[in-house]
mmCIF file of C-alpha atoms in Angstrom:
data_model
loop_
_atom_site.group_PDB
_atom_site.id
_atom_site.type_symbol
_atom_site.label_atom_id
_atom_site.label_comp_id
_atom_site.label_asym_id
_atom_site.label_seq_id
_atom_site.Cartn_x
_atom_site.Cartn_y
_atom_site.Cartn_z
ATOM 1 C CA MET Y 1 125.449 106.255 86.768
ATOM 2 C CA THR Y 2 125.343 104.078 83.899
ATOM 3 C CA ARG Y 3 126.138 103.849 80.243
ATOM 4 C CA GLN Y 4 122.607 104.167 79.399
ATOM 5 C CA GLU Y 5 121.984 106.546 82.969
ATOM 6 C CA LEU Y 6 124.482 109.063 80.573
ATOM 7 C CA ILE Y 7 122.777 108.924 77.371
ATOM 8 C CA GLN Y 8 119.472 109.158 79.069
ATOM 9 C CA GLN Y 9 120.955 112.485 79.438
ATOM 10 C CA ILE Y 10 122.254 113.607 76.869
ATOM 11 C CA ARG Y 11 119.041 111.777 74.602
ATOM 12 C CA GLU Y 12 116.931 114.337 77.616
ATOM 13 C CA LYS Y 13 119.149 117.240 77.376
ATOM 14 C CA GLN Y 14 120.180 117.427 73.130
ATOM 15 C CA SER Y 15 123.417 118.259 75.163
ATOM 16 C CA PHE Y 16 126.513 116.247 74.936
ATOM 17 C CA LEU Y 17 128.893 119.407 76.716
ATOM 18 C CA CYS Y 18 131.125 118.791 79.294
ATOM 19 C CA VAL Y 19 132.243 121.950 80.759
ATOM 20 C CA GLY Y 20 135.708 121.856 82.468
ATOM 21 C CA LEU Y 21 136.162 123.717 86.169
ATOM 22 C CA ASP Y 22 140.316 124.637 85.207
ATOM 23 C CA THR Y 23 139.749 127.460 87.840
ATOM 24 C CA ASP Y 24 142.280 130.323 88.295
ATOM 25 C CA ILE Y 25 142.537 132.777 89.971
ATOM 26 C CA ASP Y 26 144.901 135.398 87.936
ATOM 27 C CA LYS Y 27 141.614 135.070 85.389
ATOM 28 C CA MET Y 28 138.347 136.022 87.166
ATOM 29 C CA PRO Y 29 137.025 139.024 87.254
ATOM 30 C CA LYS Y 30 138.357 141.894 89.406
ATOM 31 C CA SER Y 31 134.678 142.227 90.971
ATOM 32 C CA LEU Y 32 134.557 138.969 92.075
ATOM 33 C CA VAL Y 33 137.807 139.378 93.750
ATOM 34 C CA GLU Y 34 136.981 142.697 95.435
ATOM 35 C CA ARG Y 35 133.472 140.719 97.175
ATOM 36 C CA VAL Y 36 135.141 137.557 98.678
ATOM 37 C CA LYS Y 37 137.932 139.827 99.417
ATOM 38 C CA ASN Y 38 135.391 141.758 101.505
ATOM 39 C CA GLU Y 39 133.076 138.693 102.553
ATOM 40 C CA TYR Y 40 136.010 136.019 103.537
ATOM 41 C CA GLU Y 41 138.709 136.405 106.571
ATOM 42 C CA GLU Y 42 142.191 136.251 104.668
ATOM 43 C CA GLU Y 43 142.771 132.860 105.383
ATOM 44 C CA GLU Y 44 140.386 131.627 103.434
ATOM 45 C CA GLN Y 45 139.782 134.004 100.241
ATOM 46 C CA THR Y 46 141.728 131.226 97.999
ATOM 47 C CA TYR Y 47 138.564 129.142 98.479
ATOM 48 C CA GLY Y 48 136.756 131.690 98.706
ATOM 49 C CA LEU Y 49 137.410 132.525 94.973
ATOM 50 C CA LEU Y 50 137.182 129.131 94.017
ATOM 51 C CA TYR Y 51 134.067 128.094 95.110
ATOM 52 C CA GLU Y 52 132.102 131.088 94.684
ATOM 53 C CA PHE Y 53 133.396 130.656 91.186
ATOM 54 C CA ASN Y 54 132.585 127.535 90.344
ATOM 55 C CA THR Y 55 129.173 127.511 91.726
ATOM 56 C CA ALA Y 56 128.311 130.517 90.084
ATOM 57 C CA ILE Y 57 129.771 128.680 86.688
ATOM 58 C CA ILE Y 58 127.598 125.850 87.615
ATOM 59 C CA ASP Y 59 124.219 127.160 88.512
ATOM 60 C CA ALA Y 60 124.696 128.860 85.210
ATOM 61 C CA THR Y 61 125.542 126.636 82.644
ATOM 62 C CA ALA Y 62 123.994 123.657 83.865
ATOM 63 C CA PRO Y 63 120.362 123.725 82.034
ATOM 64 C CA TYR Y 64 123.278 123.055 79.362
ATOM 65 C CA CYS Y 65 125.660 120.729 79.674
ATOM 66 C CA VAL Y 66 125.597 117.099 81.047
ATOM 67 C CA ALA Y 67 129.131 116.641 82.746
ATOM 68 C CA TYR Y 68 131.885 118.898 84.946
ATOM 69 C CA LYS Y 69 135.636 118.376 84.653
ATOM 70 C CA PRO Y 70 137.078 119.972 87.436
ATOM 71 C CA ASN Y 71 140.613 119.295 86.238
ATOM 72 C CA LEU Y 72 142.737 118.822 89.661
ATOM 73 C CA ALA Y 73 146.035 120.557 89.064
ATOM 74 C CA PHE Y 74 143.787 124.274 89.379
ATOM 75 C CA TYR Y 75 143.021 123.022 93.021
ATOM 76 C CA GLU Y 76 145.829 121.299 93.839
ATOM 77 C CA ALA Y 77 148.225 124.921 93.205
ATOM 78 C CA TYR Y 78 145.991 126.727 96.145
ATOM 79 C CA GLY Y 79 147.160 123.335 98.337
ATOM 80 C CA LEU Y 80 144.290 123.036 101.029
ATOM 81 C CA GLU Y 81 142.155 125.833 100.538
ATOM 82 C CA GLY Y 82 142.821 124.236 96.668
ATOM 83 C CA ILE Y 83 141.564 120.831 98.060
ATOM 84 C CA ALA Y 84 138.908 122.206 99.867
ATOM 85 C CA ALA Y 85 137.331 124.068 97.221
ATOM 86 C CA PHE Y 86 137.365 120.964 95.766
ATOM 87 C CA GLU Y 87 135.320 118.832 97.879
ATOM 88 C CA GLU Y 88 133.441 120.580 98.337
ATOM 89 C CA THR Y 89 132.304 121.455 94.374
ATOM 90 C CA ILE Y 90 132.042 118.366 93.969
ATOM 91 C CA ALA Y 91 129.948 118.377 97.382
ATOM 92 C CA TYR Y 92 127.470 121.237 95.102
ATOM 93 C CA LEU Y 93 127.295 119.504 92.486
ATOM 94 C CA LYS Y 94 125.923 115.805 94.379
ATOM 95 C CA GLU Y 95 123.772 117.942 95.687
ATOM 96 C CA ASN Y 96 122.458 120.054 93.497
ATOM 97 C CA TYR Y 97 122.998 118.735 90.086
ATOM 98 C CA PRO Y 98 123.223 115.051 91.174
ATOM 99 C CA GLN Y 99 122.236 114.104 87.254
ATOM 100 C CA HIS Y 100 125.304 116.101 85.805
ATOM 101 C CA PHE Y 101 127.580 113.462 85.351
ATOM 102 C CA VAL Y 102 131.854 114.277 87.329
ATOM 103 C CA ILE Y 103 134.732 113.782 86.091
ATOM 104 C CA ALA Y 104 138.202 114.370 88.618
ATOM 105 C CA ASP Y 105 140.531 114.868 86.059
ATOM 106 C CA ALA Y 106 144.178 113.852 87.280
ATOM 107 C CA LYS Y 107 145.539 112.011 85.257
ATOM 108 C CA ARG Y 108 146.927 109.101 87.504
ATOM 109 C CA GLY Y 109 148.120 105.997 86.678
ATOM 110 C CA ASP Y 110 151.168 104.601 88.876
ATOM 111 C CA ILE Y 111 152.151 100.903 90.319
ATOM 112 C CA GLY Y 112 149.225 98.609 91.173
ATOM 113 C CA ASN Y 113 149.157 98.881 95.290
ATOM 114 C CA THR Y 114 149.247 102.932 93.619
ATOM 115 C CA SER Y 115 146.582 102.743 91.754
ATOM 116 C CA LYS Y 116 144.426 101.240 95.048
ATOM 117 C CA MET Y 117 144.514 104.155 96.740
ATOM 118 C CA TYR Y 118 143.846 106.890 93.457
ATOM 119 C CA ALA Y 119 141.161 104.973 92.792
ATOM 120 C CA LYS Y 120 139.535 104.870 96.444
ATOM 121 C CA THR Y 121 140.189 108.996 96.984
ATOM 122 C CA PHE Y 122 138.384 109.096 93.736
ATOM 123 C CA PHE Y 123 135.571 106.668 93.987
ATOM 124 C CA GLU Y 124 135.514 106.423 97.593
ATOM 125 C CA GLU Y 125 135.929 110.127 99.338
ATOM 126 C CA TYR Y 126 135.382 112.321 96.165
ATOM 127 C CA ASP Y 127 132.601 109.894 95.273
ATOM 128 C CA VAL Y 128 133.136 111.549 91.381
ATOM 129 C CA ASP Y 129 131.536 109.788 88.561
ATOM 130 C CA ALA Y 130 134.963 109.203 86.405
ATOM 131 C CA LEU Y 131 138.974 109.585 86.254
ATOM 132 C CA THR Y 132 140.527 110.530 84.186
ATOM 133 C CA VAL Y 133 143.815 108.140 83.867
ATOM 134 C CA ALA Y 134 147.423 107.629 82.112
ATOM 135 C CA PRO Y 135 147.909 104.293 80.503
ATOM 136 C CA TYR Y 136 151.746 104.424 79.930
ATOM 137 C CA MET Y 137 152.171 101.802 83.193
ATOM 138 C CA GLY Y 138 150.136 99.020 81.510
ATOM 139 C CA GLU Y 139 147.291 96.324 82.649
ATOM 140 C CA ASP Y 140 148.226 96.102 86.744
ATOM 141 C CA SER Y 141 148.320 100.331 86.973
ATOM 142 C CA VAL Y 142 144.230 100.649 85.034
ATOM 143 C CA THR Y 143 142.325 97.457 86.326
ATOM 144 C CA PRO Y 144 142.486 98.555 90.710
ATOM 145 C CA PHE Y 145 140.719 101.669 88.884
ATOM 146 C CA LEU Y 146 138.610 98.988 87.319
ATOM 147 C CA GLY Y 147 136.515 97.629 90.102
ATOM 148 C CA TYR Y 148 134.231 100.284 91.101
ATOM 149 C CA LYS Y 149 129.986 100.131 89.914
ATOM 150 C CA ASP Y 150 129.462 102.460 88.003
ATOM 151 C CA LYS Y 151 132.468 104.802 87.679
ATOM 152 C CA TRP Y 152 134.376 105.133 84.579
ATOM 153 C CA VAL Y 153 137.697 105.376 83.641
ATOM 154 C CA ILE Y 154 138.583 107.735 80.988
ATOM 155 C CA LEU Y 155 142.297 106.906 79.671
ATOM 156 C CA LEU Y 156 144.475 108.835 77.325
ATOM 157 C CA ALA Y 157 144.250 107.838 74.080
ATOM 158 C CA LEU Y 158 144.874 110.914 71.623
ATOM 159 C CA THR Y 159 145.215 114.061 72.811
ATOM 160 C CA SER Y 160 145.188 117.730 71.587
ATOM 161 C CA ASN Y 161 148.405 119.058 72.489
ATOM 162 C CA LYS Y 162 151.396 119.491 69.748
ATOM 163 C CA GLY Y 163 153.473 117.524 72.275
ATOM 164 C CA SER Y 164 150.642 114.491 70.994
ATOM 165 C CA HIS Y 165 152.590 113.189 68.467
ATOM 166 C CA ASP Y 166 156.079 113.017 69.549
ATOM 167 C CA PHE Y 167 154.452 109.439 71.277
ATOM 168 C CA GLN Y 168 151.222 108.924 70.127
ATOM 169 C CA LEU Y 169 151.280 108.093 66.455
ATOM 170 C CA THR Y 170 154.658 106.473 66.468
ATOM 171 C CA GLU Y 171 154.404 103.148 64.572
ATOM 172 C CA ASP Y 172 155.826 99.627 65.968
ATOM 173 C CA ALA Y 173 157.143 96.944 63.538
ATOM 174 C CA GLN Y 174 153.887 96.382 62.091
ATOM 175 C CA GLY Y 175 152.410 99.751 61.396
ATOM 176 C CA GLU Y 176 150.212 99.692 64.450
ATOM 177 C CA ARG Y 177 150.210 102.829 66.351
ATOM 178 C CA LEU Y 178 150.492 103.726 69.778
ATOM 179 C CA PHE Y 179 147.228 105.428 70.661
ATOM 180 C CA GLU Y 180 145.903 102.202 68.586
ATOM 181 C CA LYS Y 181 147.719 99.818 70.855
ATOM 182 C CA VAL Y 182 146.829 101.555 73.614
ATOM 183 C CA LEU Y 183 142.700 101.418 72.688
ATOM 184 C CA ARG Y 184 143.237 97.393 71.778
ATOM 185 C CA GLN Y 185 144.801 96.399 74.696
ATOM 186 C CA SER Y 186 142.595 98.383 76.838
ATOM 187 C CA GLN Y 187 139.792 97.198 76.018
ATOM 188 C CA GLN Y 188 141.052 93.091 77.934
ATOM 189 C CA TRP Y 189 140.449 95.176 80.772
ATOM 190 C CA GLY Y 190 137.900 97.115 81.142
ATOM 191 C CA ASN Y 191 134.721 97.227 78.701
ATOM 192 C CA ASP Y 192 131.998 99.912 77.289
ATOM 193 C CA GLU Y 193 130.018 100.836 79.941
ATOM 194 C CA ASN Y 194 133.288 101.477 82.336
ATOM 195 C CA MET Y 195 136.360 102.969 80.627
ATOM 196 C CA MET Y 196 136.019 105.818 77.785
ATOM 197 C CA TYR Y 197 139.012 107.449 76.912
ATOM 198 C CA VAL Y 198 140.632 111.168 75.636
ATOM 199 C CA VAL Y 199 140.696 112.296 72.314
ATOM 200 C CA GLY Y 200 141.490 115.555 71.011
ATOM 201 C CA ALA Y 201 139.031 117.787 69.515
ATOM 202 C CA THR Y 202 142.052 118.841 67.185
ATOM 203 C CA GLN Y 203 142.643 115.266 65.891
ATOM 204 C CA GLY Y 204 140.131 115.497 63.273
ATOM 205 C CA GLN Y 205 139.519 112.916 60.620
ATOM 206 C CA MET Y 206 141.796 110.848 63.306
ATOM 207 C CA PHE Y 207 138.400 110.161 65.038
ATOM 208 C CA GLU Y 208 137.534 107.933 62.184
ATOM 209 C CA GLU Y 209 140.218 105.760 62.686
ATOM 210 C CA ILE Y 210 139.921 105.857 66.580
ATOM 211 C CA ARG Y 211 135.919 104.764 65.803
ATOM 212 C CA LYS Y 212 138.113 101.713 63.868
ATOM 213 C CA VAL Y 213 139.435 100.371 67.026
ATOM 214 C CA ALA Y 214 136.858 101.457 69.619
ATOM 215 C CA PRO Y 215 133.187 101.607 67.771
ATOM 216 C CA ARG Y 216 131.453 101.515 70.871
ATOM 217 C CA HIS Y 217 133.035 103.357 73.710
ATOM 218 C CA PHE Y 218 132.546 106.787 75.138
ATOM 219 C CA LEU Y 219 135.175 109.978 74.114
ATOM 220 C CA LEU Y 220 134.981 112.216 76.383
ATOM 221 C CA VAL Y 221 136.237 115.351 73.806
ATOM 222 C CA PRO Y 222 138.781 118.516 74.982
ATOM 223 C CA GLY Y 223 139.899 121.217 72.882
ATOM 224 C CA VAL Y 224 136.798 122.700 71.082
ATOM 225 C CA GLY Y 225 137.126 125.950 71.091
ATOM 226 C CA ALA Y 226 139.972 127.690 72.795
ATOM 227 C CA GLN Y 227 141.729 125.100 71.529
ATOM 228 C CA GLY Y 228 140.779 125.484 68.037
ATOM 229 C CA GLY Y 229 139.137 121.858 67.851
ATOM 230 C CA SER Y 230 135.963 121.605 65.529
ATOM 231 C CA LEU Y 231 132.450 120.293 66.691
ATOM 232 C CA GLU Y 232 131.018 119.490 63.310
ATOM 233 C CA GLU Y 233 134.280 117.911 62.174
ATOM 234 C CA VAL Y 234 134.356 115.940 66.140
ATOM 235 C CA CYS Y 235 130.868 114.638 65.346
ATOM 236 C CA ARG Y 236 131.086 113.724 61.874
ATOM 237 C CA TYR Y 237 133.773 110.693 62.552
ATOM 238 C CA GLY Y 238 133.338 110.403 65.906
ATOM 239 C CA MET Y 239 129.799 110.188 67.104
ATOM 240 C CA ILE Y 240 127.963 106.574 67.580
ATOM 241 C CA PRO Y 241 124.306 106.957 66.160
ATOM 242 C CA GLY Y 242 121.770 107.228 68.602
ATOM 243 C CA GLU Y 243 123.464 107.119 70.884
ATOM 244 C CA VAL Y 244 126.036 110.187 70.929
ATOM 245 C CA GLY Y 245 128.837 108.586 72.509
ATOM 246 C CA LEU Y 246 130.813 111.714 72.719
ATOM 247 C CA LEU Y 247 131.684 114.200 76.009
ATOM 248 C CA VAL Y 248 133.060 117.280 74.459
ATOM 249 C CA ASN Y 249 134.639 119.695 76.570
ATOM 250 C CA SER Y 250 134.875 123.498 76.407
ATOM 251 C CA SER Y 251 136.785 125.256 79.889
ATOM 252 C CA ARG Y 252 137.843 128.221 78.946
ATOM 253 C CA GLY Y 253 135.606 129.101 75.594
ATOM 254 C CA ILE Y 254 133.074 128.803 78.920
ATOM 255 C CA ILE Y 255 134.133 129.825 81.996
ATOM 256 C CA TYR Y 256 136.202 133.365 81.105
ATOM 257 C CA ALA Y 257 134.481 134.225 78.203
ATOM 258 C CA SER Y 258 133.825 137.790 80.307
ATOM 259 C CA GLN Y 259 135.795 139.295 83.319
ATOM 260 C CA GLY Y 260 133.131 141.619 84.107
ATOM 261 C CA GLU Y 261 130.491 141.702 86.684
ATOM 262 C CA ASP Y 262 128.716 139.395 84.167
ATOM 263 C CA PHE Y 263 130.939 136.777 83.631
ATOM 264 C CA ALA Y 264 128.306 133.811 85.005
ATOM 265 C CA GLU Y 265 126.056 135.001 82.375
ATOM 266 C CA VAL Y 266 127.955 135.233 79.556
ATOM 267 C CA ALA Y 267 128.847 131.675 80.207
ATOM 268 C CA ALA Y 268 125.750 130.758 80.234
ATOM 269 C CA GLN Y 269 125.513 132.177 76.835
ATOM 270 C CA LYS Y 270 128.316 130.142 75.183
ATOM 271 C CA ALA Y 271 127.120 127.522 76.699
ATOM 272 C CA LYS Y 272 123.735 127.472 75.072
ATOM 273 C CA GLU Y 273 125.360 128.543 71.806
ATOM 274 C CA LEU Y 274 127.438 124.888 71.721
ATOM 275 C CA GLN Y 275 124.330 122.642 73.474
ATOM 276 C CA GLN Y 276 122.110 124.648 70.463
ATOM 277 C CA GLN Y 277 125.018 123.287 67.622
ATOM 278 C CA MET Y 278 125.143 119.835 68.855
ATOM 279 C CA ALA Y 279 120.895 119.702 69.955
ATOM 280 C CA LYS Y 280 120.729 120.773 65.810
ATOM 281 C CA ILE Y 281 123.436 117.751 65.393
ATOM 282 C CA ILE Y 282 122.036 115.388 67.783
#
């Protein structure tokens, strides 16, 4: 998906919401677990739970979001059945909701020949639109992901977790913080047509600092909702006029909003509430 196509979807839907598919069987409604146990063979029940939950959430929330972000850890943890569910979830999105931007949250990044194979996996085999990448190993670990037309690298820049301050805010002798160095240096490898940055919603006013270094790049923003990030603050300091330039992710606050049989309907309501807030801001 191109930058302009993504912006067009945001304008049409009046939404820049990304729904995170951090699908955990232990957090699923018991009614769904029981139904899948009755409908699937024992050896396929894990796959069935992940896939059935995902498709229910997707069908319910699709009108209110422009992107989905399955987190690979929540699928790899279940072995082959989990990977199969991830693959089928991507296929379901491609077939039924082709206008939605699909992000594989895998945080890959390694020496060049390994990154090349990671890129092949996600951009050729799975055909996702974007992949999160760790920049710590530098240029040759990132550039293999940048050679695919209309595909995106989303580099970790300033994250929402408590430990982010351990390294990301450290300064060099010139006073440049590590996250600023990542932003400046990486713009020599890619551009605002194929590279985004992860910036956690809990970073608040730091978005103003981010925009000084990366004024036109899209930002993927986790941490709104369950992690306590403020949508209003993110938009005040991080939005690009006329283009938005943000994909704000919510995972647990949407997909686990209800433990009842109405889990999909409640997820839709939570997604709609966020979309309505976004529409007012836009």
